[in-house]
PDB file of C-alpha atoms and ligand atoms in Angstrom:
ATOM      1  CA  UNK N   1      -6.746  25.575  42.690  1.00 96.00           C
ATOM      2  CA  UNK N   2      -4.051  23.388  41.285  1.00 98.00           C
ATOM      3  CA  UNK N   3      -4.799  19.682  39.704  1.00 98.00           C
ATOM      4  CA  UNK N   4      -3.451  17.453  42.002  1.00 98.00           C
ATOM      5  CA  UNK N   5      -3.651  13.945  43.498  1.00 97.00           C
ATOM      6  CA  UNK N   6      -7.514  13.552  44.962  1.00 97.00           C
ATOM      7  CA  UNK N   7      -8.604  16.029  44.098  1.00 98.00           C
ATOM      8  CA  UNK N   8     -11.964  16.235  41.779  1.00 97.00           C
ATOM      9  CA  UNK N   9     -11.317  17.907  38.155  1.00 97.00           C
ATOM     10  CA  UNK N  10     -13.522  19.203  35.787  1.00 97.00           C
ATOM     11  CA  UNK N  11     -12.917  18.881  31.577  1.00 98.00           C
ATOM     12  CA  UNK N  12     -13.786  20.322  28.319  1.00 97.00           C
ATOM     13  CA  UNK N  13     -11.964  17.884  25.647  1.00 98.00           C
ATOM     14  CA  UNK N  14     -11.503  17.420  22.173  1.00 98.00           C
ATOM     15  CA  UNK N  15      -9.943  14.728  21.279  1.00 98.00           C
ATOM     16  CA  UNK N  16      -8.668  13.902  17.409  1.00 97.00           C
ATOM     17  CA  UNK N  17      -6.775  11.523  15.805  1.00 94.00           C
ATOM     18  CA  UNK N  18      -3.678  12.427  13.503  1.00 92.00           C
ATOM     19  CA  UNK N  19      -5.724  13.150  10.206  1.00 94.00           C
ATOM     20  CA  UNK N  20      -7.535  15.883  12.798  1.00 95.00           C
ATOM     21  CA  UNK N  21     -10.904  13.395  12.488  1.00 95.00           C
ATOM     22  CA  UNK N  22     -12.749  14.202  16.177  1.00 97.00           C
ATOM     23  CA  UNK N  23     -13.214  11.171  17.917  1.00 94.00           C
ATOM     24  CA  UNK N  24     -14.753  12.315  21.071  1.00 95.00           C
ATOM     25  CA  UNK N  25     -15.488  15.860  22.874  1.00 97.00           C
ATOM     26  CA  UNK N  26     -17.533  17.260  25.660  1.00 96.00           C
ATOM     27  CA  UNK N  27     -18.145  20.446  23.753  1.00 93.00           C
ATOM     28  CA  UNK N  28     -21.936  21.251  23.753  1.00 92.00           C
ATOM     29  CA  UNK N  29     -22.599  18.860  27.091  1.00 94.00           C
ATOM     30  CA  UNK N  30     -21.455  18.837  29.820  1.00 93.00           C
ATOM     31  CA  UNK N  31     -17.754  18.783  31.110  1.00 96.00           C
ATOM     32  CA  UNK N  32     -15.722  15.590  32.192  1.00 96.00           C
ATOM     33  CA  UNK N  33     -15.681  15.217  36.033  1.00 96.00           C
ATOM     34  CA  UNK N  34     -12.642  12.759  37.139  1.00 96.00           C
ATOM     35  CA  UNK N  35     -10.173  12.355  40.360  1.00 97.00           C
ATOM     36  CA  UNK N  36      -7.018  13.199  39.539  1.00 97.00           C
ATOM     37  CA  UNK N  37      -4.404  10.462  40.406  1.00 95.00           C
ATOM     38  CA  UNK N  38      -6.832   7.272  40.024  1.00 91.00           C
ATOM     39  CA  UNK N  39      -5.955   6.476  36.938  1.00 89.00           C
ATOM     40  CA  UNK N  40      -9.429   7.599  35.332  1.00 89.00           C
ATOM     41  CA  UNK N  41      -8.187   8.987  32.329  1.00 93.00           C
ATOM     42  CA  UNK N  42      -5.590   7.269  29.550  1.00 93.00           C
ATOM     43  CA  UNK N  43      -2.250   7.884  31.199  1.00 92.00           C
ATOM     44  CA  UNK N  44      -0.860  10.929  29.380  1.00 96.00           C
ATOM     45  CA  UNK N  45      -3.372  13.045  29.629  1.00 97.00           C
ATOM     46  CA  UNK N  46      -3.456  12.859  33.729  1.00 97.00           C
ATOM     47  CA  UNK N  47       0.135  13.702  33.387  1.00 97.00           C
ATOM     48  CA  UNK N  48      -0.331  16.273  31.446  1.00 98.00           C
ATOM     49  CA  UNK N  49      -2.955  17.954  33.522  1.00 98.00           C
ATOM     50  CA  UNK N  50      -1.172  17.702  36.728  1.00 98.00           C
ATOM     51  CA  UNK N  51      -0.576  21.118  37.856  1.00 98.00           C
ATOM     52  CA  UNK N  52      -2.429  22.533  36.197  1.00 98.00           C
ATOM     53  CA  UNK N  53      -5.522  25.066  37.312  1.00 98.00           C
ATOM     54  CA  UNK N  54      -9.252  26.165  36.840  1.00 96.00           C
ATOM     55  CA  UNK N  55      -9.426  27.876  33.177  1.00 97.00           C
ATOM     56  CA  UNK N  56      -5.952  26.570  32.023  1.00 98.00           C
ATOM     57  CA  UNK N  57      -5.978  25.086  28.055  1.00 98.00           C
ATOM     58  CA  UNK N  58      -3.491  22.472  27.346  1.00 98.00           C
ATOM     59  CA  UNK N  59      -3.080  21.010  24.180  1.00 98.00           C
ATOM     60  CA  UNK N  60      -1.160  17.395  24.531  1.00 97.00           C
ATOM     61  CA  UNK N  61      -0.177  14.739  21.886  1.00 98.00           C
ATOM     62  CA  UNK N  62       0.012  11.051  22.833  1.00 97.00           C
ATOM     63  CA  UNK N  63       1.509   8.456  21.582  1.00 97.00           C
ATOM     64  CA  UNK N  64      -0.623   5.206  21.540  1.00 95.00           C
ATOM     65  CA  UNK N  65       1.520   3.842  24.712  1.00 94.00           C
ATOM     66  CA  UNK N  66       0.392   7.042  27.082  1.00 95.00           C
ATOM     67  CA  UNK N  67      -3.032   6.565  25.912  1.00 95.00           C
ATOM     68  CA  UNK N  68      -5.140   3.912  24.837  1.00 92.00           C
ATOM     69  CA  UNK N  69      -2.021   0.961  24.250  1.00 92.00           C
ATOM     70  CA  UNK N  70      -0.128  -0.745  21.625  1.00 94.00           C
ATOM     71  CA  UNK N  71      -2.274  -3.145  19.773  1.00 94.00           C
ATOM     72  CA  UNK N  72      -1.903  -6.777  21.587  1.00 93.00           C
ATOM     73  CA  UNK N  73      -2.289  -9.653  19.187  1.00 95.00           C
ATOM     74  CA  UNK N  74      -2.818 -11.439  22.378  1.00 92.00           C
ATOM     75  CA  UNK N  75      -6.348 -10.025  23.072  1.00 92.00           C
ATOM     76  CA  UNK N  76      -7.874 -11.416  20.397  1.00 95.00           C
ATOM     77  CA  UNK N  77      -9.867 -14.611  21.384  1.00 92.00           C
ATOM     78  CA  UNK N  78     -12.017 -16.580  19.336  1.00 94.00           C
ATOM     79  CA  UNK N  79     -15.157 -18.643  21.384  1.00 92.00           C
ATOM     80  CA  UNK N  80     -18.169 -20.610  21.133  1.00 94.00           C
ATOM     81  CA  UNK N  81     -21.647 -18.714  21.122  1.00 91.00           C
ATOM     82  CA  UNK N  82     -22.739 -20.403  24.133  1.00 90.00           C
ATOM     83  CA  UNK N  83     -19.681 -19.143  26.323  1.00 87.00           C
ATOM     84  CA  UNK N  84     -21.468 -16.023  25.629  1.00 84.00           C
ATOM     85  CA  UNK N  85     -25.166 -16.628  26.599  1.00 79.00           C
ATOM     86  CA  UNK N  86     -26.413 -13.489  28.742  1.00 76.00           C
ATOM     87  CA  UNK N  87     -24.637 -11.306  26.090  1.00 71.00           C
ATOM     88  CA  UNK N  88     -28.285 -11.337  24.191  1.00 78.00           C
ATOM     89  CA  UNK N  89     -28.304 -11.227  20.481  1.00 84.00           C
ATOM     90  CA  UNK N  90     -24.883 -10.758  19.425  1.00 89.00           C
ATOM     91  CA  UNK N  91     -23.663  -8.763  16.201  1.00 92.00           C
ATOM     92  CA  UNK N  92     -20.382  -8.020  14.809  1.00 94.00           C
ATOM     93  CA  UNK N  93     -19.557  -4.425  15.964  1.00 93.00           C
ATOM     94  CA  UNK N  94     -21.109  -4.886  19.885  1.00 92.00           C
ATOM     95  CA  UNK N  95     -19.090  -4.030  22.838  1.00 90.00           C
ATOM     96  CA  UNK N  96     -19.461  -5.786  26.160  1.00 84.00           C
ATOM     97  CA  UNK N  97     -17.731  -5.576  29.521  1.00 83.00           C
ATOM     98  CA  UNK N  98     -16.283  -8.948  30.867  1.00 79.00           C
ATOM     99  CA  UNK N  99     -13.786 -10.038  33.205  1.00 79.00           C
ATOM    100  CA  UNK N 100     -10.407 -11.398  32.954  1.00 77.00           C
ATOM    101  CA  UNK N 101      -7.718 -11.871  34.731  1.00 78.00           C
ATOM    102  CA  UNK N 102      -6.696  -8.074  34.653  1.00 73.00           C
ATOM    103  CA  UNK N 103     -10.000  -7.230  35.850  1.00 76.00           C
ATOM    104  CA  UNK N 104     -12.702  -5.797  33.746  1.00 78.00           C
ATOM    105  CA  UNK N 105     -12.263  -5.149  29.744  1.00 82.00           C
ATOM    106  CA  UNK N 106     -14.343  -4.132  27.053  1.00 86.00           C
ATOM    107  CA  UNK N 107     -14.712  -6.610  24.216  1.00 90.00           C
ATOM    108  CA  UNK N 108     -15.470  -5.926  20.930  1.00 93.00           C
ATOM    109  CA  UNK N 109     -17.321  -8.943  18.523  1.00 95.00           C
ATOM    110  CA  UNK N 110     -14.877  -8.304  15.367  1.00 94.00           C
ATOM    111  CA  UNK N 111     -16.614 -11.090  13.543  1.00 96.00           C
ATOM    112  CA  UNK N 112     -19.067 -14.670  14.074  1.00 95.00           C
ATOM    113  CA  UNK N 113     -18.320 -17.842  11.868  1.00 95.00           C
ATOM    114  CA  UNK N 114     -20.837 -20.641  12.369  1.00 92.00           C
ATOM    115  CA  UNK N 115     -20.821 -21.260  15.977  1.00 93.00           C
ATOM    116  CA  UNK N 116     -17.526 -18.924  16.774  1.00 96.00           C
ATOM    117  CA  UNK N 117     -17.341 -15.198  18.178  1.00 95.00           C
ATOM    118  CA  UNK N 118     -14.050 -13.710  17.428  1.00 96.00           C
ATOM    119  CA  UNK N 119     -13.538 -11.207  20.179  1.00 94.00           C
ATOM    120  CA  UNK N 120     -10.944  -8.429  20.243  1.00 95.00           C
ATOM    121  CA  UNK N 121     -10.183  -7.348  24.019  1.00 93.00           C
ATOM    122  CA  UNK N 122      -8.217  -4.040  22.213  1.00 93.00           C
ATOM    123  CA  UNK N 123      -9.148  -0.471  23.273  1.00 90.00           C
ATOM    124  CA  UNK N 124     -10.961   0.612  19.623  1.00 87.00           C
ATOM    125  CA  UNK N 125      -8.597   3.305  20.046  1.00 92.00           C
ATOM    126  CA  UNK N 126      -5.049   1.468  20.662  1.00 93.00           C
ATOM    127  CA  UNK N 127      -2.279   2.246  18.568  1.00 94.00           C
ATOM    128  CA  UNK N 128      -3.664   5.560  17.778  1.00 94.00           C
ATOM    129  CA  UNK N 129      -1.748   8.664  18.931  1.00 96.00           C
ATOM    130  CA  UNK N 130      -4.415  11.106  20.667  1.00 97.00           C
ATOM    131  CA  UNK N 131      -4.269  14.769  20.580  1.00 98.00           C
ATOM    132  CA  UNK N 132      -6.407  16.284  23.171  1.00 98.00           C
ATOM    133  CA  UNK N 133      -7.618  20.546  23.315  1.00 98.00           C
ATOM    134  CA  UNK N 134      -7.903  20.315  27.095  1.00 98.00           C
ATOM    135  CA  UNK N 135      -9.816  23.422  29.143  1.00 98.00           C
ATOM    136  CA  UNK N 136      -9.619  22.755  33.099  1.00 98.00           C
ATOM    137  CA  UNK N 137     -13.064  23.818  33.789  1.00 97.00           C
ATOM    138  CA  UNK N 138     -12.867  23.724  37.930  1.00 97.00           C
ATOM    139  CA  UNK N 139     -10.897  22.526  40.495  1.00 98.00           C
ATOM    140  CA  UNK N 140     -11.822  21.069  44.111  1.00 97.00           C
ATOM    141  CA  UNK N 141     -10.917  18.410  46.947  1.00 97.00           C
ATOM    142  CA  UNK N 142     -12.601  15.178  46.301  1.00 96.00           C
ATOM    143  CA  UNK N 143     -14.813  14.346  49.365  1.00 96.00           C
ATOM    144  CA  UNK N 144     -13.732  11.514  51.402  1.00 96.00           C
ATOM    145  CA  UNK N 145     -17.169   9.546  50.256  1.00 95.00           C
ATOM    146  CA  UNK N 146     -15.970  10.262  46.620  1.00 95.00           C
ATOM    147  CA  UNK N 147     -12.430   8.904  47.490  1.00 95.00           C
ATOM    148  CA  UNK N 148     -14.241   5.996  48.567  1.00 94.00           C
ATOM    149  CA  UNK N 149     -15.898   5.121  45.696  1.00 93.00           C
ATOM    150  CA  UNK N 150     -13.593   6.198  43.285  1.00 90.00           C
ATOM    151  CA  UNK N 151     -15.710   8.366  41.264  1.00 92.00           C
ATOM    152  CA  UNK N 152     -17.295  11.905  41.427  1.00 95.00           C
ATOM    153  CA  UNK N 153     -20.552  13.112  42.870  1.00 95.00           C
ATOM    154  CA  UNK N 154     -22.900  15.564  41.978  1.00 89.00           C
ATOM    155  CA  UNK N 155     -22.599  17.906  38.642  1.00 82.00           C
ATOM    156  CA  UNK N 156     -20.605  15.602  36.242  1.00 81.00           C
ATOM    157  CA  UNK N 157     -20.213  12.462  37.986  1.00 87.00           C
ATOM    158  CA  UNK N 158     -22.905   9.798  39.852  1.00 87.00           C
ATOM    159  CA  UNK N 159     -25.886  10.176  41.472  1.00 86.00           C
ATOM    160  CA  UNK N 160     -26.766   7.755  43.694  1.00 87.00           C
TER     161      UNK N 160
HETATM  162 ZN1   ZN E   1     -20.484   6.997  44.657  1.00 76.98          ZN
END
């Protein structure tokens, strides 16, 4: 079955940066289980696997604005501590989800001076270019509870 719009998708990935360092892969767990058009997986890569079928291998190149984004001075905040109470014990290095005004974004705590948090609100992985070994694994509708929710059920996505 061909990867298309709604319709659930199932991954094997490696993915390595440009010195061929592997930054992430599903190989020895289990596969990646997404819905194709929801914007689920960096930008390029759903592109890339649109089309595509069950036991395909792609292998697809990104650069940094088709996958994680351009580094954005802009997201870099400074703050007091106590803006951040509920955050527990914070340490330079910790990731946390908040909200801003483009909905939810992971933070990273880049460093703490005195009473200030600087917090950088870039993907770890912006301005990196992304090459991805891709094997389509399975293909099948999306049911219309999973549609609802936005995410996959059973083997490789939530179960609930
Ligand atoms: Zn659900």
């Amino acid at each position: 079955m061909e990867i298309t719009a709604d319709r659930v998708v199932l991954i094997h990935y490696t993915l390595k940066d440009d010195a061929g360092a592997v930054l992430d892969s599903s190989a020895g767990g289990k596969p990646l289980a997404y819905i194709q058009g929801h914007g689920n997986l960096v930008p390029g890569l759903e592109k890339a696997l649109e089309g595509k079928q069950d036991g395909d291998s792609l292998a697809v190149s990104l650069p940094p604005a088709e996958g994680y984004g351009i580094h954005d001075p802009a997201l870099i905040q400074r703050v007091p501590k106590r803006s951040l109470q509920g955050a527990g014990e914070l340490k330079k290095g910790m990731q946390f989800q908040a909200r801003t005004d483009d909905g939810m974004r992971l933070f990273t705590v880049t460093a703490i001076v005195a009473d200030m948090v600087t917090l950088d609100g870039n993907h770890p992985l912006a301005d990196k270019t992304l090459n991805f070994d891709v094997q389509v694994v399975s293909v099948r509708e999306a049911t219309t509870e999973e549609l609802e929710h936005g995410h996959v059920h059973g083997a490789g996505g939530h179960h609930h």
